[in-house]
Amino acid sequence: MATWRRDGRLTGGQRLLCAGLAGTLSLSLTAPLELATVLAQVGVVRGHARGPWATGHRVWRAEGLRALWKGNAVACLRLFPCSAVQLAAYRKFVVLFTDDLGHISQWSSIMAGSLAGMVSTIVTYPTDLIKTRLIMQNILEPSYRGLLHAFSTIYQQEGFLALYRGVSLTVVGALPFSAGSLLVYMNLEKIWNGPRDQFSLPQNFANVCLAAAVTQTLSFPFETVKRKMQSPYLPHSGGVDVHFSGAVDCFRQIVKAQGVLGLWNGLTANLLKIVPYFGIMFSTFEFCKRICLYQNGYILSPLSYKLTPGVDQSLQPQELRELKKFFKTRKPKPKKPTL
């Protein structure tokens, strides 16, 4: 599947900044759809009008426009540590799965990515739980005033383990996620009727969206149960619309009360979020990347990828800077006039 290729012309800090800005903007602009997804998953949405638009409009009228972005600040704050942990874990897993010749199969690569995502989610899980709590509360009568207050309140009232309620679903949900990723990857050449290494940028973007749609659909029941486990009620009075004593019982109660399709409540809003989310992320990342390449001296303008004449594009940023300093200090000295 398509991923951003590592560009050696950017420093590590620049790559992290570009990815962070792209993720923050895409999260912020699609936050109302994330809110509709979570509210549908935990069972807050009731009545006949249960679509994303009806949910957003109901929240807007009841709590104001700002309520559509409940929990988004926490989601953006967890982006940087989550990405850093995921990248570090992915490198470790890739080394673990690489054979003696330095090769790694596509299945192993996908598995490494899934395990890295699982590790980063577990490490930053309390922030995900707090995001769910902030989305569910009424901001006109808030139970939590922010990330730190929510962390302190949950810890004092419910105990430390409450911050990890539902984390087991992250582990179990990684299996269908990996299977969906492999399913999409194995069929890309059939879909586009061509080799993977010749895919265009629009094709790669479509591949990412397709993979996200398949994987999220397959793993969505585990996400639904996880959200109910995260809801601000203790076990036996747990979810908003079902009562459960644990993850397995929550699955059973959802199917009993709403049918099997109840496990996919909120999927529509989640799928509607995919194209704008990745579209904003890709375009923002590319724009930030052009700015960094222009500052590093590789391209002529941040508005295009036109290369700077005479610059070796294979040089690392520090190598190019050292080369510029070298030629700057070696200015030809004026010759003394001779008789």
CSV table of N, CA, C and O in Angstrom, one decimal, residues 152-242:
chain,number,residue,atom,x,y,z
A,152,SER,N,-6.9,13.4,36.2
A,152,SER,CA,-6.9,13.4,37.7
A,152,SER,C,-8.2,12.9,38.3
A,152,SER,O,-8.2,12.1,39.2
A,153,THR,N,-9.3,13.3,37.6
A,153,THR,CA,-10.6,12.9,38.1
A,153,THR,C,-10.9,11.5,38.0
A,153,THR,O,-11.4,10.8,38.9
A,154,ILE,N,-10.5,10.9,36.8
A,154,ILE,CA,-10.7,9.5,36.5
A,154,ILE,C,-9.9,8.7,37.5
A,154,ILE,O,-10.3,7.6,38.0
A,155,TYR,N,-8.6,9.1,37.7
A,155,TYR,CA,-7.7,8.4,38.5
A,155,TYR,C,-8.2,8.4,40.0
A,155,TYR,O,-8.2,7.3,40.7
A,156,GLN,N,-8.7,9.5,40.5
A,156,GLN,CA,-9.2,9.6,41.9
A,156,GLN,C,-10.5,8.9,42.1
A,156,GLN,O,-10.7,8.2,43.1
A,157,GLN,N,-11.4,9.0,41.1
A,157,GLN,CA,-12.7,8.4,41.3
A,157,GLN,C,-12.9,7.0,40.9
A,157,GLN,O,-13.7,6.2,41.5
A,158,GLU,N,-12.1,6.6,39.9
A,158,GLU,CA,-12.3,5.2,39.3
A,158,GLU,C,-11.0,4.3,39.4
A,158,GLU,O,-11.1,3.1,39.1
A,159,GLY,N,-9.9,4.9,39.8
A,159,GLY,CA,-8.7,4.2,39.9
A,159,GLY,C,-7.9,4.2,38.6
A,159,GLY,O,-8.4,4.6,37.5
A,160,PHE,N,-6.6,3.8,38.7
A,160,PHE,CA,-5.7,3.9,37.6
A,160,PHE,C,-6.1,3.0,36.4
A,160,PHE,O,-6.0,3.4,35.3
A,161,LEU,N,-6.6,1.8,36.7
A,161,LEU,CA,-6.9,0.8,35.7
A,161,LEU,C,-8.1,1.3,34.9
A,161,LEU,O,-8.3,0.9,33.7
A,162,ALA,N,-8.9,2.3,35.4
A,162,ALA,CA,-10.0,2.8,34.6
A,162,ALA,C,-9.5,3.5,33.3
A,162,ALA,O,-10.2,3.6,32.3
A,163,LEU,N,-8.2,4.1,33.4
A,163,LEU,CA,-7.6,4.8,32.3
A,163,LEU,C,-7.3,3.8,31.1
A,163,LEU,O,-7.1,4.3,30.0
A,164,TYR,N,-7.3,2.5,31.4
A,164,TYR,CA,-7.0,1.5,30.4
A,164,TYR,C,-8.2,0.6,30.1
A,164,TYR,O,-8.0,-0.5,29.6
A,165,ARG,N,-9.4,1.0,30.5
A,165,ARG,CA,-10.6,0.2,30.3
A,165,ARG,C,-10.8,0.1,28.8
A,165,ARG,O,-11.0,1.1,28.1
A,166,GLY,N,-10.9,-1.2,28.3
A,166,GLY,CA,-11.1,-1.4,26.9
A,166,GLY,C,-9.8,-1.6,26.0
A,166,GLY,O,-9.9,-1.8,24.8
A,167,VAL,N,-8.7,-1.5,26.7
A,167,VAL,CA,-7.4,-1.6,25.9
A,167,VAL,C,-7.2,-2.9,25.3
A,167,VAL,O,-6.5,-3.1,24.2
A,168,SER,N,-7.8,-4.0,25.8
A,168,SER,CA,-7.7,-5.3,25.2
A,168,SER,C,-8.3,-5.4,23.8
A,168,SER,O,-7.8,-6.2,23.0
A,169,LEU,N,-9.3,-4.5,23.6
A,169,LEU,CA,-9.9,-4.5,22.3
A,169,LEU,C,-8.9,-4.0,21.2
A,169,LEU,O,-9.0,-4.3,20.0
A,170,THR,N,-7.9,-3.2,21.6
A,170,THR,CA,-6.9,-2.7,20.7
A,170,THR,C,-6.1,-3.9,20.2
A,170,THR,O,-5.7,-3.9,19.0
A,171,VAL,N,-5.7,-4.8,21.1
A,171,VAL,CA,-4.9,-6.0,20.7
A,171,VAL,C,-5.7,-6.9,19.8
A,171,VAL,O,-5.2,-7.3,18.8
A,172,VAL,N,-7.0,-7.2,20.2
A,172,VAL,CA,-7.8,-8.1,19.4
A,172,VAL,C,-8.1,-7.4,18.0
A,172,VAL,O,-8.1,-8.1,17.0
A,173,GLY,N,-8.4,-6.1,18.0
A,173,GLY,CA,-8.7,-5.4,16.7
A,173,GLY,C,-7.6,-5.3,15.8
A,173,GLY,O,-7.8,-5.1,14.6
A,174,ALA,N,-6.3,-5.6,16.2
A,174,ALA,CA,-5.2,-5.5,15.3
A,174,ALA,C,-5.2,-6.6,14.3
A,174,ALA,O,-4.7,-6.5,13.2
A,175,LEU,N,-5.9,-7.8,14.6
A,175,LEU,CA,-5.9,-8.9,13.7
A,175,LEU,C,-6.7,-8.7,12.5
A,175,LEU,O,-6.2,-8.9,11.3
A,176,PRO,N,-8.0,-8.2,12.6
A,176,PRO,CA,-8.7,-7.9,11.3
A,176,PRO,C,-8.1,-6.7,10.6
A,176,PRO,O,-8.2,-6.7,9.4
A,177,PHE,N,-7.5,-5.8,11.3
A,177,PHE,CA,-6.8,-4.7,10.7
A,177,PHE,C,-5.7,-5.2,9.8
A,177,PHE,O,-5.6,-4.7,8.6
A,178,SER,N,-4.9,-6.1,10.3
A,178,SER,CA,-3.8,-6.6,9.5
A,178,SER,C,-4.3,-7.4,8.3
A,178,SER,O,-3.8,-7.3,7.2
A,179,ALA,N,-5.3,-8.2,8.5
A,179,ALA,CA,-5.9,-9.0,7.5
A,179,ALA,C,-6.5,-8.2,6.4
A,179,ALA,O,-6.3,-8.5,5.2
A,180,GLY,N,-7.1,-7.1,6.7
A,180,GLY,CA,-7.7,-6.2,5.7
A,180,GLY,C,-6.6,-5.5,4.9
A,180,GLY,O,-6.7,-5.3,3.7
A,181,SER,N,-5.5,-5.1,5.6
A,181,SER,CA,-4.4,-4.5,4.9
A,181,SER,C,-3.8,-5.4,3.9
A,181,SER,O,-3.5,-5.0,2.7
A,182,LEU,N,-3.6,-6.7,4.3
A,182,LEU,CA,-3.0,-7.6,3.4
A,182,LEU,C,-4.0,-7.9,2.2
A,182,LEU,O,-3.5,-8.1,1.0
A,183,LEU,N,-5.3,-8.0,2.5
A,183,LEU,CA,-6.2,-8.3,1.5
A,183,LEU,C,-6.2,-7.2,0.4
A,183,LEU,O,-6.2,-7.5,-0.8
A,184,VAL,N,-6.1,-5.9,0.8
A,184,VAL,CA,-6.1,-4.8,-0.2
A,184,VAL,C,-4.8,-4.9,-1.0
A,184,VAL,O,-4.8,-4.8,-2.2
A,185,TYR,N,-3.7,-5.1,-0.3
A,185,TYR,CA,-2.4,-5.0,-0.9
A,185,TYR,C,-2.3,-6.1,-2.0
A,185,TYR,O,-1.7,-5.9,-3.1
A,186,MET,N,-2.7,-7.3,-1.7
A,186,MET,CA,-2.6,-8.4,-2.6
A,186,MET,C,-3.4,-8.3,-3.9
A,186,MET,O,-3.2,-8.9,-4.9
A,187,ASN,N,-4.4,-7.4,-3.8
A,187,ASN,CA,-5.3,-7.2,-5.0
A,187,ASN,C,-5.1,-5.9,-5.7
A,187,ASN,O,-5.9,-5.5,-6.6
A,188,LEU,N,-4.1,-5.1,-5.3
A,188,LEU,CA,-3.9,-3.8,-6.0
A,188,LEU,C,-3.5,-3.9,-7.4
A,188,LEU,O,-4.0,-3.1,-8.3
A,189,GLU,N,-2.7,-4.9,-7.8
A,189,GLU,CA,-2.3,-5.0,-9.2
A,189,GLU,C,-3.5,-5.4,-10.0
A,189,GLU,O,-3.6,-5.0,-11.2
A,190,LYS,N,-4.4,-6.2,-9.5
A,190,LYS,CA,-5.6,-6.6,-10.2
A,190,LYS,C,-6.6,-5.4,-10.4
A,190,LYS,O,-7.2,-5.3,-11.4
A,191,ILE,N,-6.7,-4.6,-9.3
A,191,ILE,CA,-7.6,-3.4,-9.4
A,191,ILE,C,-7.1,-2.5,-10.4
A,191,ILE,O,-7.9,-2.0,-11.2
A,192,TRP,N,-5.8,-2.1,-10.5
A,192,TRP,CA,-5.3,-1.1,-11.4
A,192,TRP,C,-4.7,-1.7,-12.7
A,192,TRP,O,-4.3,-1.0,-13.6
A,193,ASN,N,-4.6,-3.1,-12.7
A,193,ASN,CA,-4.1,-3.7,-13.9
A,193,ASN,C,-2.7,-3.3,-14.3
A,193,ASN,O,-2.5,-2.9,-15.5
A,194,GLY,N,-1.9,-3.2,-13.3
A,194,GLY,CA,-0.5,-2.7,-13.5
A,194,GLY,C,0.4,-3.0,-12.3
A,194,GLY,O,-0.1,-3.3,-11.2
A,195,PRO,N,1.7,-2.9,-12.5
A,195,PRO,CA,2.6,-3.1,-11.4
A,195,PRO,C,2.5,-2.0,-10.3
A,195,PRO,O,2.3,-0.9,-10.6
A,196,ARG,N,2.8,-2.4,-9.0
A,196,ARG,CA,2.7,-1.4,-7.9
A,196,ARG,C,3.7,-0.3,-8.1
A,196,ARG,O,3.4,0.8,-7.6
A,197,ASP,N,4.9,-0.6,-8.6
A,197,ASP,CA,5.9,0.4,-8.6
A,197,ASP,C,5.7,1.5,-9.7
A,197,ASP,O,6.4,2.5,-9.8
A,198,GLN,N,4.6,1.4,-10.4
A,198,GLN,CA,4.3,2.3,-11.5
A,198,GLN,C,2.9,3.1,-11.2
A,198,GLN,O,2.4,3.8,-12.0
A,199,PHE,N,2.5,2.9,-9.9
A,199,PHE,CA,1.2,3.6,-9.5
A,199,PHE,C,1.5,5.1,-9.5
A,199,PHE,O,2.5,5.6,-9.0
A,200,SER,N,0.5,5.9,-10.0
A,200,SER,CA,0.6,7.4,-10.0
A,200,SER,C,0.1,7.9,-8.6
A,200,SER,O,-0.3,7.1,-7.7
A,201,LEU,N,0.3,9.2,-8.4
A,201,LEU,CA,-0.1,9.8,-7.1
A,201,LEU,C,-1.6,9.6,-6.8
A,201,LEU,O,-2.0,9.2,-5.7
A,202,PRO,N,-2.5,9.8,-7.8
A,202,PRO,CA,-3.9,9.6,-7.5
A,202,PRO,C,-4.2,8.1,-7.2
A,202,PRO,O,-5.1,7.8,-6.4
A,203,GLN,N,-3.5,7.2,-7.9
A,203,GLN,CA,-3.7,5.8,-7.6
A,203,GLN,C,-3.3,5.4,-6.2
A,203,GLN,O,-3.9,4.7,-5.4
A,204,ASN,N,-2.1,6.0,-5.7
A,204,ASN,CA,-1.6,5.7,-4.4
A,204,ASN,C,-2.6,6.3,-3.3
A,204,ASN,O,-2.8,5.7,-2.3
A,205,PHE,N,-3.1,7.5,-3.6
A,205,PHE,CA,-4.1,8.1,-2.7
A,205,PHE,C,-5.3,7.2,-2.6
A,205,PHE,O,-5.9,7.0,-1.5
A,206,ALA,N,-5.8,6.7,-3.8
A,206,ALA,CA,-7.0,5.8,-3.8
A,206,ALA,C,-6.7,4.5,-3.0
A,206,ALA,O,-7.6,4.0,-2.3
A,207,ASN,N,-5.4,4.0,-3.1
A,207,ASN,CA,-5.1,2.8,-2.4
A,207,ASN,C,-5.1,3.0,-0.9
A,207,ASN,O,-5.6,2.2,-0.2
A,208,VAL,N,-4.7,4.2,-0.4
A,208,VAL,CA,-4.7,4.5,1.0
A,208,VAL,C,-6.1,4.6,1.5
A,208,VAL,O,-6.5,4.0,2.5
A,209,CYS,N,-7.0,5.2,0.7
A,209,CYS,CA,-8.4,5.4,1.1
A,209,CYS,C,-9.1,4.0,1.1
A,209,CYS,O,-9.9,3.7,2.0
A,210,LEU,N,-8.8,3.2,0.1
A,210,LEU,CA,-9.4,1.9,0.0
A,210,LEU,C,-9.0,1.0,1.2
A,210,LEU,O,-9.8,0.3,1.8
A,211,ALA,N,-7.7,1.0,1.5
A,211,ALA,CA,-7.2,0.2,2.6
A,211,ALA,C,-7.8,0.7,3.9
A,211,ALA,O,-8.2,-0.2,4.7
A,212,ALA,N,-7.9,2.0,4.1
A,212,ALA,CA,-8.5,2.5,5.3
A,212,ALA,C,-10.0,2.1,5.5
A,212,ALA,O,-10.4,1.7,6.5
A,213,ALA,N,-10.7,2.1,4.3
A,213,ALA,CA,-12.1,1.8,4.4
A,213,ALA,C,-12.3,0.3,4.7
A,213,ALA,O,-13.1,-0.1,5.6
A,214,VAL,N,-11.5,-0.6,4.1
A,214,VAL,CA,-11.6,-2.0,4.4
A,214,VAL,C,-11.2,-2.4,5.8
A,214,VAL,O,-11.9,-3.1,6.5
A,215,THR,N,-10.0,-1.9,6.2
A,215,THR,CA,-9.5,-2.2,7.6
A,215,THR,C,-10.4,-1.7,8.7
A,215,THR,O,-10.7,-2.4,9.7
A,216,GLN,N,-10.9,-0.4,8.5
A,216,GLN,CA,-11.7,0.1,9.5
A,216,GLN,C,-13.1,-0.6,9.6
A,216,GLN,O,-13.7,-0.7,10.7
A,217,THR,N,-13.6,-1.0,8.5
A,217,THR,CA,-14.9,-1.7,8.4
A,217,THR,C,-14.7,-3.1,9.2
A,217,THR,O,-15.6,-3.5,9.9
A,218,LEU,N,-13.6,-3.8,8.9
A,218,LEU,CA,-13.4,-5.1,9.5
A,218,LEU,C,-13.2,-5.0,11.0
A,218,LEU,O,-13.6,-5.8,11.8
A,219,SER,N,-12.5,-3.9,11.5
A,219,SER,CA,-12.1,-3.8,12.9
A,219,SER,C,-13.1,-2.9,13.6
A,219,SER,O,-13.0,-2.7,14.8
A,220,PHE,N,-14.2,-2.4,13.0
A,220,PHE,CA,-15.1,-1.5,13.6
A,220,PHE,C,-15.8,-2.0,14.8
A,220,PHE,O,-16.0,-1.3,15.8
A,221,PRO,N,-16.3,-3.3,14.8
A,221,PRO,CA,-17.0,-3.8,16.0
A,221,PRO,C,-16.1,-3.8,17.2
A,221,PRO,O,-16.6,-3.5,18.3
A,222,PHE,N,-14.8,-4.0,17.1
A,222,PHE,CA,-13.9,-3.9,18.3
A,222,PHE,C,-13.8,-2.4,18.7
A,222,PHE,O,-13.7,-2.2,19.9
A,223,GLU,N,-13.8,-1.5,17.8
A,223,GLU,CA,-13.8,-0.1,18.1
A,223,GLU,C,-15.1,0.3,18.9
A,223,GLU,O,-15.1,1.1,19.8
A,224,THR,N,-16.2,-0.2,18.4
A,224,THR,CA,-17.5,0.1,19.0
A,224,THR,C,-17.5,-0.4,20.5
A,224,THR,O,-17.9,0.4,21.4
A,225,VAL,N,-17.1,-1.6,20.7
A,225,VAL,CA,-17.1,-2.1,22.1
A,225,VAL,C,-16.1,-1.3,22.9
A,225,VAL,O,-16.3,-1.0,24.1
A,226,LYS,N,-14.9,-1.0,22.3
A,226,LYS,CA,-13.9,-0.2,23.1
A,226,LYS,C,-14.5,1.1,23.5
A,226,LYS,O,-14.3,1.6,24.7
A,227,ARG,N,-15.2,1.8,22.6
A,227,ARG,CA,-15.8,3.1,23.0
A,227,ARG,C,-16.8,3.0,24.1
A,227,ARG,O,-16.9,3.8,25.0
A,228,LYS,N,-17.6,1.9,24.1
A,228,LYS,CA,-18.6,1.7,25.2
A,228,LYS,C,-17.8,1.4,26.5
A,228,LYS,O,-18.3,1.8,27.5
A,229,MET,N,-16.7,0.7,26.4
A,229,MET,CA,-15.9,0.4,27.6
A,229,MET,C,-15.3,1.7,28.1
A,229,MET,O,-15.1,1.9,29.3
A,230,GLN,N,-15.0,2.7,27.2
A,230,GLN,CA,-14.5,3.9,27.7
A,230,GLN,C,-15.5,4.9,28.2
A,230,GLN,O,-15.1,5.9,28.8
A,231,SER,N,-16.8,4.6,28.0
A,231,SER,CA,-17.8,5.6,28.4
A,231,SER,C,-17.7,5.8,29.9
A,231,SER,O,-17.3,5.0,30.7
A,232,PRO,N,-18.1,7.0,30.4
A,232,PRO,CA,-18.0,7.5,31.8
A,232,PRO,C,-18.9,6.8,32.7
A,232,PRO,O,-19.6,7.5,33.5
A,233,TYR,N,-19.0,5.5,32.6
A,233,TYR,CA,-19.8,4.8,33.6
A,233,TYR,C,-19.1,3.5,34.0
A,233,TYR,O,-18.4,2.9,33.2
A,234,LEU,N,-19.2,3.1,35.2
A,234,LEU,CA,-18.5,1.9,35.7
A,234,LEU,C,-19.2,0.7,35.2
A,234,LEU,O,-20.4,0.7,34.7
A,235,PRO,N,-18.5,-0.5,35.2
A,235,PRO,CA,-19.1,-1.7,34.7
A,235,PRO,C,-20.4,-2.0,35.4
A,235,PRO,O,-20.6,-1.6,36.6
A,236,HIS,N,-21.3,-2.7,34.7
A,236,HIS,CA,-22.7,-3.1,35.2
A,236,HIS,C,-23.6,-1.9,35.0
A,236,HIS,O,-24.8,-2.0,35.2
A,237,SER,N,-23.1,-0.7,34.7
A,237,SER,CA,-23.9,0.4,34.3
A,237,SER,C,-23.2,1.1,33.2
A,237,SER,O,-23.3,2.3,33.0
A,238,GLY,N,-22.4,0.3,32.4
A,238,GLY,CA,-21.4,0.7,31.5
A,238,GLY,C,-21.8,1.5,30.3
A,238,GLY,O,-21.7,2.8,30.4
A,239,GLY,N,-22.2,1.0,29.2
A,239,GLY,CA,-22.5,1.8,28.0
A,239,GLY,C,-23.7,2.6,28.2
A,239,GLY,O,-24.4,2.5,29.2
A,240,VAL,N,-23.9,3.5,27.3
A,240,VAL,CA,-25.1,4.3,27.4
A,240,VAL,C,-26.4,3.6,27.1
A,240,VAL,O,-27.4,3.8,27.7
A,241,ASP,N,-26.3,2.6,26.1
A,241,ASP,CA,-27.6,2.0,25.7
A,241,ASP,C,-27.6,0.5,26.1
A,241,ASP,O,-28.5,-0.2,25.8
A,242,VAL,N,-26.5,-0.1,26.6
A,242,VAL,CA,-26.4,-1.5,27.1
A,242,VAL,C,-25.7,-1.5,28.4
A,242,VAL,O,-24.9,-0.7,28.7
